[in-house]
Short mmCIF file of C-alpha atoms in Angstrom, two decimals:
data_model
loop_
_atom_site.label_atom_id
_atom_site.label_comp_id
_atom_site.label_asym_id
_atom_site.label_seq_id
_atom_site.Cartn_x
_atom_site.Cartn_y
_atom_site.Cartn_z
CA UNK F 1 43.00 -20.93 27.25
CA UNK F 2 40.18 -22.88 28.84
CA UNK F 3 41.48 -26.33 27.33
CA UNK F 4 45.07 -25.38 27.89
CA UNK F 5 44.31 -25.37 31.81
CA UNK F 6 41.84 -28.34 31.80
CA UNK F 7 44.68 -30.03 29.97
CA UNK F 8 43.91 -33.42 27.97
CA UNK F 9 43.61 -35.57 30.68
CA UNK F 10 41.30 -33.75 32.88
CA UNK F 11 39.15 -33.52 29.52
CA UNK F 12 39.03 -36.92 28.69
CA UNK F 13 38.14 -38.08 31.87
CA UNK F 14 35.25 -35.00 31.48
CA UNK F 15 34.03 -37.27 28.51
CA UNK F 16 34.57 -40.67 30.16
CA UNK F 17 32.39 -39.57 33.01
CA UNK F 18 29.93 -38.09 30.78
CA UNK F 19 29.62 -40.95 28.70
CA UNK F 20 29.41 -43.16 31.22
CA UNK F 21 26.29 -41.16 32.97
CA UNK F 22 24.84 -41.24 29.86
CA UNK F 23 25.24 -45.23 29.22
CA UNK F 24 23.41 -45.70 32.43
CA UNK F 25 20.43 -43.27 31.95
CA UNK F 26 20.10 -45.00 28.54
CA UNK F 27 20.00 -48.56 30.17
CA UNK F 28 18.06 -47.10 33.22
CA UNK F 29 15.25 -45.25 30.71
CA UNK F 30 15.07 -48.88 29.06
CA UNK F 31 14.13 -50.74 32.04
CA UNK F 32 17.61 -52.38 31.93
CA UNK F 33 18.72 -51.24 35.14
CA UNK F 34 17.59 -49.81 38.52
CA UNK F 35 18.45 -46.53 39.71
CA UNK F 36 19.98 -46.22 43.09
CA UNK F 37 17.44 -44.30 44.42
CA UNK F 38 14.53 -46.96 43.85
CA UNK F 39 13.54 -49.00 47.08
CA UNK F 40 15.05 -52.30 47.14
CA UNK F 41 17.43 -51.55 44.09
CA UNK F 42 20.34 -51.88 46.84
CA UNK F 43 21.14 -54.53 49.89
CA UNK F 44 20.18 -52.92 52.88
CA UNK F 45 23.46 -52.61 54.28
CA UNK F 46 24.84 -50.87 51.00
CA UNK F 47 21.85 -48.47 51.03
CA UNK F 48 22.92 -47.62 54.46
CA UNK F 49 26.09 -46.97 53.40
CA UNK F 50 24.66 -44.56 50.56
CA UNK F 51 22.42 -42.60 52.70
CA UNK F 52 23.65 -42.42 55.97
CA UNK F 53 26.60 -41.23 57.91
CA UNK F 54 27.28 -43.35 60.99
CA UNK F 55 28.11 -42.17 64.06
CA UNK F 56 30.49 -44.61 66.13
CA UNK F 57 31.72 -43.69 69.33
CA UNK F 58 35.15 -43.63 68.08
CA UNK F 59 34.61 -41.69 64.77
CA UNK F 60 31.96 -41.66 61.90
CA UNK F 61 32.33 -43.64 59.07
CA UNK F 62 30.58 -43.52 55.27
CA UNK F 63 31.12 -39.81 55.36
CA UNK F 64 32.50 -39.47 51.55
CA UNK F 65 28.96 -39.68 49.19
CA UNK F 66 29.20 -42.32 46.04
CA UNK F 67 28.90 -40.10 43.09
CA UNK F 68 30.45 -42.06 40.64
CA UNK F 69 27.44 -43.44 38.20
CA UNK F 70 28.70 -46.66 37.50
CA UNK F 71 29.55 -47.35 41.38
CA UNK F 72 26.81 -50.01 41.88
CA UNK F 73 27.35 -51.15 38.03
CA UNK F 74 28.26 -54.48 39.07
CA UNK F 75 25.05 -54.94 40.99
CA UNK F 76 22.97 -53.83 38.05
CA UNK F 77 21.93 -50.84 39.59
CA UNK F 78 22.49 -47.03 37.95
CA UNK F 79 24.08 -43.97 39.99
CA UNK F 80 23.71 -41.38 37.49
CA UNK F 81 22.58 -37.92 38.12
CA UNK F 82 19.01 -37.64 37.34
CA UNK F 83 17.34 -34.04 37.05
CA UNK F 84 14.13 -35.74 37.17
CA UNK F 85 14.40 -37.22 40.49
CA UNK F 86 16.65 -34.42 41.63
CA UNK F 87 13.28 -32.01 41.17
CA UNK F 88 11.35 -34.62 42.71
CA UNK F 89 13.64 -34.66 45.60
CA UNK F 90 14.95 -31.09 46.34
CA UNK F 91 12.82 -29.71 49.13
CA UNK F 92 12.80 -26.92 51.64
CA UNK F 93 11.09 -26.86 54.96
CA UNK F 94 11.10 -23.81 56.96
CA UNK F 95 10.88 -24.28 60.68
CA UNK F 96 11.38 -21.00 62.32
CA UNK F 97 11.60 -17.54 60.86
CA UNK F 98 11.91 -14.29 63.00
CA UNK F 99 13.43 -10.44 61.89
CA UNK F 100 16.73 -12.08 62.77
CA UNK F 101 16.88 -15.56 61.62
CA UNK F 102 15.37 -18.31 60.02
CA UNK F 103 15.61 -21.79 60.26
CA UNK F 104 14.99 -24.29 57.50
CA UNK F 105 15.56 -27.99 56.44
CA UNK F 106 17.29 -28.29 52.83
CA UNK F 107 16.60 -31.83 51.65
CA UNK F 108 17.75 -33.71 48.65
CA UNK F 109 20.87 -31.78 48.30
CA UNK F 110 24.55 -33.22 47.77
CA UNK F 111 27.15 -31.57 50.61
CA UNK F 112 28.65 -29.76 48.03
CA UNK F 113 25.44 -27.72 47.26
CA UNK F 114 24.55 -27.48 50.81
CA UNK F 115 28.51 -25.88 51.47
CA UNK F 116 28.17 -23.55 48.34
CA UNK F 117 24.99 -22.20 49.55
CA UNK F 118 26.32 -21.45 52.85
CA UNK F 119 29.69 -19.70 51.64
CA UNK F 120 27.50 -17.56 49.41
CA UNK F 121 25.44 -16.72 52.36
CA UNK F 122 28.72 -15.81 54.14
CA UNK F 123 30.95 -13.83 50.94
CA UNK F 124 28.60 -13.51 47.54
CA UNK F 125 25.25 -11.96 48.96
CA UNK F 126 26.03 -7.94 48.31
CA UNK F 127 25.36 -5.25 51.11
CA UNK F 128 25.64 -1.58 51.55
CA UNK F 129 28.71 -1.18 54.04
CA UNK F 130 31.08 2.16 54.78
CA UNK F 131 33.65 2.44 52.61
CA UNK F 132 35.02 5.66 52.10
CA UNK F 133 35.40 8.20 55.27
CA UNK F 134 36.38 11.97 55.02
CA UNK F 135 37.61 13.17 58.62
CA UNK F 136 36.84 17.40 58.70
CA UNK F 137 38.09 17.05 62.44
CA UNK F 138 38.79 14.60 65.22
CA UNK F 139 40.29 15.51 68.48
CA UNK F 140 39.17 12.88 69.98
CA UNK F 141 41.49 9.63 71.38
CA UNK F 142 40.34 7.47 68.87
CA UNK F 143 42.77 7.42 65.84
CA UNK F 144 41.49 8.48 62.40
CA UNK F 145 42.15 5.15 60.87
CA UNK F 146 40.49 3.36 63.54
CA UNK F 147 37.46 5.33 63.68
CA UNK F 148 37.27 4.92 59.85
CA UNK F 149 37.76 1.15 60.89
CA UNK F 150 34.42 0.91 63.24
CA UNK F 151 32.59 2.84 61.10
CA UNK F 152 32.53 0.26 58.50
CA UNK F 153 31.99 -2.25 60.41
CA UNK F 154 28.36 -0.89 61.68
CA UNK F 155 25.70 -2.71 60.08
CA UNK F 156 23.45 -0.50 57.33
CA UNK F 157 20.08 -1.06 56.66
CA UNK F 158 19.32 -0.36 52.92
CA UNK F 159 18.34 -2.60 50.04
CA UNK F 160 21.59 -3.35 47.74
CA UNK F 161 19.10 -4.14 44.80
CA UNK F 162 18.46 -0.20 44.41
CA UNK F 163 22.53 0.16 43.43
CA UNK F 164 25.52 -0.87 41.54
CA UNK F 165 28.83 -1.48 42.62
CA UNK F 166 30.85 1.75 41.88
CA UNK F 167 33.47 1.22 39.48
CA UNK F 168 37.23 2.56 40.60
CA UNK F 169 37.07 6.04 38.21
CA UNK F 170 33.24 6.32 38.70
CA UNK F 171 31.88 9.72 40.21
CA UNK F 172 29.60 9.27 43.17
CA UNK F 173 25.90 9.62 42.46
CA UNK F 174 22.32 8.21 43.97
CA UNK F 175 22.61 5.27 42.58
CA UNK F 176 26.36 3.95 43.64
CA UNK F 177 26.77 5.93 46.98
CA UNK F 178 24.62 6.36 50.77
CA UNK F 179 26.10 9.31 52.52
CA UNK F 180 25.81 9.99 56.38
CA UNK F 181 27.12 12.90 58.12
CA UNK F 182 28.76 12.73 61.70
CA UNK F 183 28.87 15.90 63.70
CA UNK F 184 29.05 15.33 67.65
CA UNK F 185 30.65 17.64 70.20
CA UNK F 186 31.08 16.99 73.81
CA UNK F 187 30.31 19.58 76.39
CA UNK F 188 30.03 20.06 80.29
CA UNK F 189 26.40 20.08 81.42
CA UNK F 190 25.85 23.80 83.23
CA UNK F 191 24.73 23.71 86.87
CA UNK F 192 25.83 19.82 87.41
CA UNK F 193 28.48 17.76 88.86
CA UNK F 194 32.28 17.90 87.69
CA UNK F 195 31.26 14.48 86.00
CA UNK F 196 28.29 15.56 83.84
CA UNK F 197 28.75 15.74 80.12
CA UNK F 198 26.61 16.05 77.31
CA UNK F 199 27.46 13.59 73.96
CA UNK F 200 30.26 11.90 76.07
CA UNK F 201 29.55 9.07 73.61
CA UNK F 202 29.58 9.20 70.20
CA UNK F 203 27.10 6.41 68.85
CA UNK F 204 25.77 4.98 65.86
CA UNK F 205 22.26 6.71 66.07
CA UNK F 206 24.15 10.37 65.46
CA UNK F 207 24.97 9.01 61.85
CA UNK F 208 22.57 11.40 59.60
CA UNK F 209 21.97 9.93 56.25
CA UNK F 210 22.33 12.62 53.63
CA UNK F 211 19.86 12.01 50.72
CA UNK F 212 21.99 12.25 47.38
CA UNK F 213 18.99 12.73 43.86
CA UNK F 214 15.81 10.55 43.92
CA UNK F 215 17.25 8.22 47.26
CA UNK F 216 14.68 10.39 49.55
CA UNK F 217 11.71 9.49 47.40
CA UNK F 218 12.85 6.26 46.68
CA UNK F 219 13.42 5.18 50.30
CA UNK F 220 10.48 6.71 52.08
CA UNK F 221 9.07 4.11 53.20
CA UNK F 222 11.42 2.51 54.49
CA UNK F 223 14.30 5.28 55.44
CA UNK F 224 18.37 4.46 55.27
CA UNK F 225 19.47 4.23 58.59
CA UNK F 226 22.15 2.00 60.61
CA UNK F 227 20.33 -1.18 62.01
CA UNK F 228 21.86 -0.35 65.61
CA UNK F 229 21.83 2.90 67.26
CA UNK F 230 23.72 1.91 69.96
CA UNK F 231 27.10 0.88 68.80
CA UNK F 232 29.83 2.80 70.53
CA UNK F 233 32.25 4.37 67.97
CA UNK F 234 34.32 6.74 70.32
CA UNK F 235 33.79 8.55 74.28
CA UNK F 236 34.69 11.95 73.94
CA UNK F 237 35.55 14.91 77.15
CA UNK F 238 34.14 18.35 77.10
CA UNK F 239 36.07 19.98 74.48
CA UNK F 240 36.50 16.66 71.89
CA UNK F 241 34.52 16.99 68.49
CA UNK F 242 34.12 14.20 65.68
CA UNK F 243 33.07 15.90 62.27
CA UNK F 244 32.90 13.77 59.17
CA UNK F 245 31.20 12.21 56.23
CA UNK F 246 30.91 8.60 55.21
CA UNK F 247 30.24 6.94 52.29
CA UNK F 248 28.42 3.74 51.58
CA UNK F 249 29.07 1.49 48.78
CA UNK F 250 27.58 -2.04 47.68
CA UNK F 251 30.29 -4.74 47.77
CA UNK F 252 30.23 -8.46 48.91
CA UNK F 253 32.20 -10.56 52.03
CA UNK F 254 34.40 -11.61 49.82
CA UNK F 255 35.98 -8.40 49.57
CA UNK F 256 35.93 -7.60 53.50
CA UNK F 257 33.99 -8.69 56.15
CA UNK F 258 31.86 -5.56 56.91
CA UNK F 259 29.90 -6.62 53.57
CA UNK F 260 29.06 -10.08 54.85
CA UNK F 261 25.19 -10.09 55.45
CA UNK F 262 24.75 -12.58 58.28
CA UNK F 263 25.93 -12.94 61.90
CA UNK F 264 26.06 -16.73 61.42
CA UNK F 265 25.28 -19.31 58.41
CA UNK F 266 25.81 -22.74 59.45
CA UNK F 267 24.07 -26.28 58.56
CA UNK F 268 24.03 -29.84 60.11
CA UNK F 269 22.98 -32.85 59.12
CA UNK F 270 19.72 -34.30 60.30
CA UNK F 271 20.52 -36.71 63.14
CA UNK F 272 18.69 -40.31 63.19
CA UNK F 273 18.34 -42.57 65.77
CA UNK F 274 17.00 -46.14 65.99
CA UNK F 275 16.57 -48.12 69.04
CA UNK F 276 16.95 -51.71 68.95
CA UNK F 277 14.72 -54.58 70.94
CA UNK F 278 17.51 -54.75 73.79
CA UNK F 279 16.84 -51.16 75.15
CA UNK F 280 15.29 -52.06 78.06
CA UNK F 281 11.68 -50.65 79.08
CA UNK F 282 13.18 -48.44 82.06
CA UNK F 283 15.52 -46.45 79.72
CA UNK F 284 13.88 -42.91 79.09
CA UNK F 285 14.16 -39.33 78.87
CA UNK F 286 15.21 -39.24 82.31
CA UNK F 287 18.33 -41.04 81.80
CA UNK F 288 19.20 -39.96 78.81
CA UNK F 289 21.79 -37.16 77.13
CA UNK F 290 20.64 -34.26 76.11
CA UNK F 291 16.10 -35.36 76.48
CA UNK F 292 16.10 -37.01 73.33
CA UNK F 293 13.84 -39.84 74.33
CA UNK F 294 10.33 -40.60 75.91
CA UNK F 295 8.31 -43.96 76.86
CA UNK F 296 6.06 -44.77 74.32
CA UNK F 297 4.17 -47.09 76.92
CA UNK F 298 4.06 -48.94 80.24
CA UNK F 299 6.92 -51.77 79.63
CA UNK F 300 7.03 -50.92 75.60
CA UNK F 301 10.57 -48.96 76.04
CA UNK F 302 11.40 -45.86 74.80
CA UNK F 303 11.32 -43.85 71.42
CA UNK F 304 13.57 -41.40 69.84
CA UNK F 305 10.65 -38.23 70.27
CA UNK F 306 13.96 -35.12 69.74
CA UNK F 307 15.98 -36.38 67.56
CA UNK F 308 16.83 -33.22 65.74
CA UNK F 309 18.10 -32.19 69.40
CA UNK F 310 21.20 -34.19 69.17
CA UNK F 311 23.95 -32.00 68.41
CA UNK F 312 26.36 -34.42 70.30
CA UNK F 313 26.23 -37.65 69.27
CA UNK F 314 29.35 -39.10 70.02
CA UNK F 315 28.52 -38.69 73.28
CA UNK F 316 25.36 -40.79 73.12
CA UNK F 317 27.51 -43.50 71.39
CA UNK F 318 30.27 -43.15 74.15
CA UNK F 319 27.38 -43.49 76.68
CA UNK F 320 27.79 -47.01 78.47
CA UNK F 321 23.71 -47.37 79.03
CA UNK F 322 22.89 -46.31 75.63
CA UNK F 323 25.70 -47.61 73.33
CA UNK F 324 24.54 -51.46 73.08
CA UNK F 325 20.72 -50.40 72.21
CA UNK F 326 21.22 -47.11 70.07
CA UNK F 327 22.22 -46.64 66.41
CA UNK F 328 22.95 -43.36 65.63
CA UNK F 329 23.32 -41.94 62.24
CA UNK F 330 22.98 -38.44 60.46
CA UNK F 331 20.94 -38.42 56.34
CA UNK F 332 23.55 -37.70 53.73
CA UNK F 333 21.36 -35.21 51.89
CA UNK F 334 19.41 -33.82 54.87
CA UNK F 335 20.78 -30.47 56.21
CA UNK F 336 19.51 -28.36 58.69
CA UNK F 337 20.19 -24.53 58.00
CA UNK F 338 20.49 -21.65 60.47
CA UNK F 339 20.61 -18.22 59.07
CA UNK F 340 21.25 -15.48 61.27
CA UNK F 341 21.40 -11.71 59.93
CA UNK F 342 22.73 -8.68 60.88
CA UNK F 343 20.05 -7.24 60.03
CA UNK F 344 20.83 -5.24 56.41
CA UNK F 345 18.37 -7.55 55.03
CA UNK F 346 15.59 -10.11 56.30
CA UNK F 347 17.32 -13.67 57.12
CA UNK F 348 14.08 -14.96 54.12
CA UNK F 349 15.20 -12.05 51.74
CA UNK F 350 19.32 -13.16 52.22
CA UNK F 351 18.32 -17.04 51.29
CA UNK F 352 16.24 -15.67 48.01
CA UNK F 353 19.06 -13.47 47.40
CA UNK F 354 22.10 -16.82 47.66
CA UNK F 355 19.36 -18.90 45.70
CA UNK F 356 19.70 -16.40 42.93
CA UNK F 357 23.58 -16.55 42.81
CA UNK F 358 23.77 -19.86 43.26
CA UNK F 359 21.70 -20.66 39.75
CA UNK F 360 23.76 -17.94 37.91
CA UNK F 361 26.74 -19.68 39.35
CA UNK F 362 25.18 -23.27 37.84
CA UNK F 363 24.73 -21.24 34.95
CA UNK F 364 27.84 -19.64 34.12
CA UNK F 365 29.99 -22.92 35.00
CA UNK F 366 27.29 -24.63 32.38
CA UNK F 367 27.90 -22.16 29.15
CA UNK F 368 31.26 -22.32 30.48
CA UNK F 369 31.93 -26.41 30.19
CA UNK F 370 29.52 -26.28 27.07
CA UNK F 371 31.94 -23.85 25.24
CA UNK F 372 35.47 -26.22 26.26
CA UNK F 373 33.82 -29.05 25.05
CA UNK F 374 32.99 -27.50 21.97
CA UNK F 375 36.49 -25.84 21.54
CA UNK F 376 38.04 -29.36 22.27
CA UNK F 377 35.41 -31.24 19.73
CA UNK F 378 36.43 -28.47 17.08
CA UNK F 379 40.49 -28.66 17.56
CA UNK F 380 39.94 -32.44 17.67
CA UNK F 381 38.19 -31.98 14.14
CA UNK F 382 40.60 -29.76 12.49
CA UNK F 383 43.40 -31.98 13.57
CA UNK F 384 41.56 -34.72 12.01
CA UNK F 385 41.53 -32.79 8.44
CA UNK F 386 45.04 -31.60 8.82
#
């Protein structure tokens, strides 16, 4: 089936690319061909195009990565992927970590890998969220469907690694469901003014966890509860009440956004600022956009002291005072990640879980390609025998 889906043309392209990569790797291993990542292997302007995205006043340049193994073969340079070099260059540097957010640098990967990592954080790291709502009584102004939707969006602090996804016809138990109860009624306060009421606001903190099986023992150190107690579900007036039971199930953000574990997960390329000798000694942080520069010394001109603060490089490039003196670019394989958790899991744990998902995807893809290539070769051998 995979052979039919890929087709002979695409399979030939896969074989050709693999053969080119193996040839370049052999040549490089025998010392006959330097690798593109070796210092001085490429001319300076070509190396800049390979490793940097140039920022100009009108538009960025060199935005596409050069990935073909033989891209620089005419210059006698190998550009094939090398696992040992990849392991050597791959780094993660954590810059800040709080209970809600982690900021780190992911260095030595392609944009496709960085974006896959971001998308996994958004949609493929599993969490627990309210999926089933059994309304026993609801006399508030909020419809049952709207109330159920609002309940589903409440972040629930529960470690999803202790649960498995519930199958369609599977019975609910302590290993696939977390149960909550909400029972609240609004009454008028005695001896107070006409506008004085008790329980006039149904908040997420009113959700009561109902342990199932051995859940109370398993989660004794960290009881399951909503992340925030002050999320408004409905406003009530005297005589109105809500009584319901809600079940949390395990899922991922690609099914529904309520299972997404992050509020934001974004990245940007590391800015790089080069100042030419034509910069005036008086140019400095007092006149530069975004406070990027400092004075190196008396009469020695400005230096780029805070390049990471450059979030709008095109504005710097358009500045008449800096356009002729400053060269702006971004490092192609250096990504500044910002991951903000909804509170269901610590942000550092989210990153670890996303790495596990990415590793499993890579293993699955590797096995699939092996099966496709082996099947293609076996089919070709059978055809030749006939």
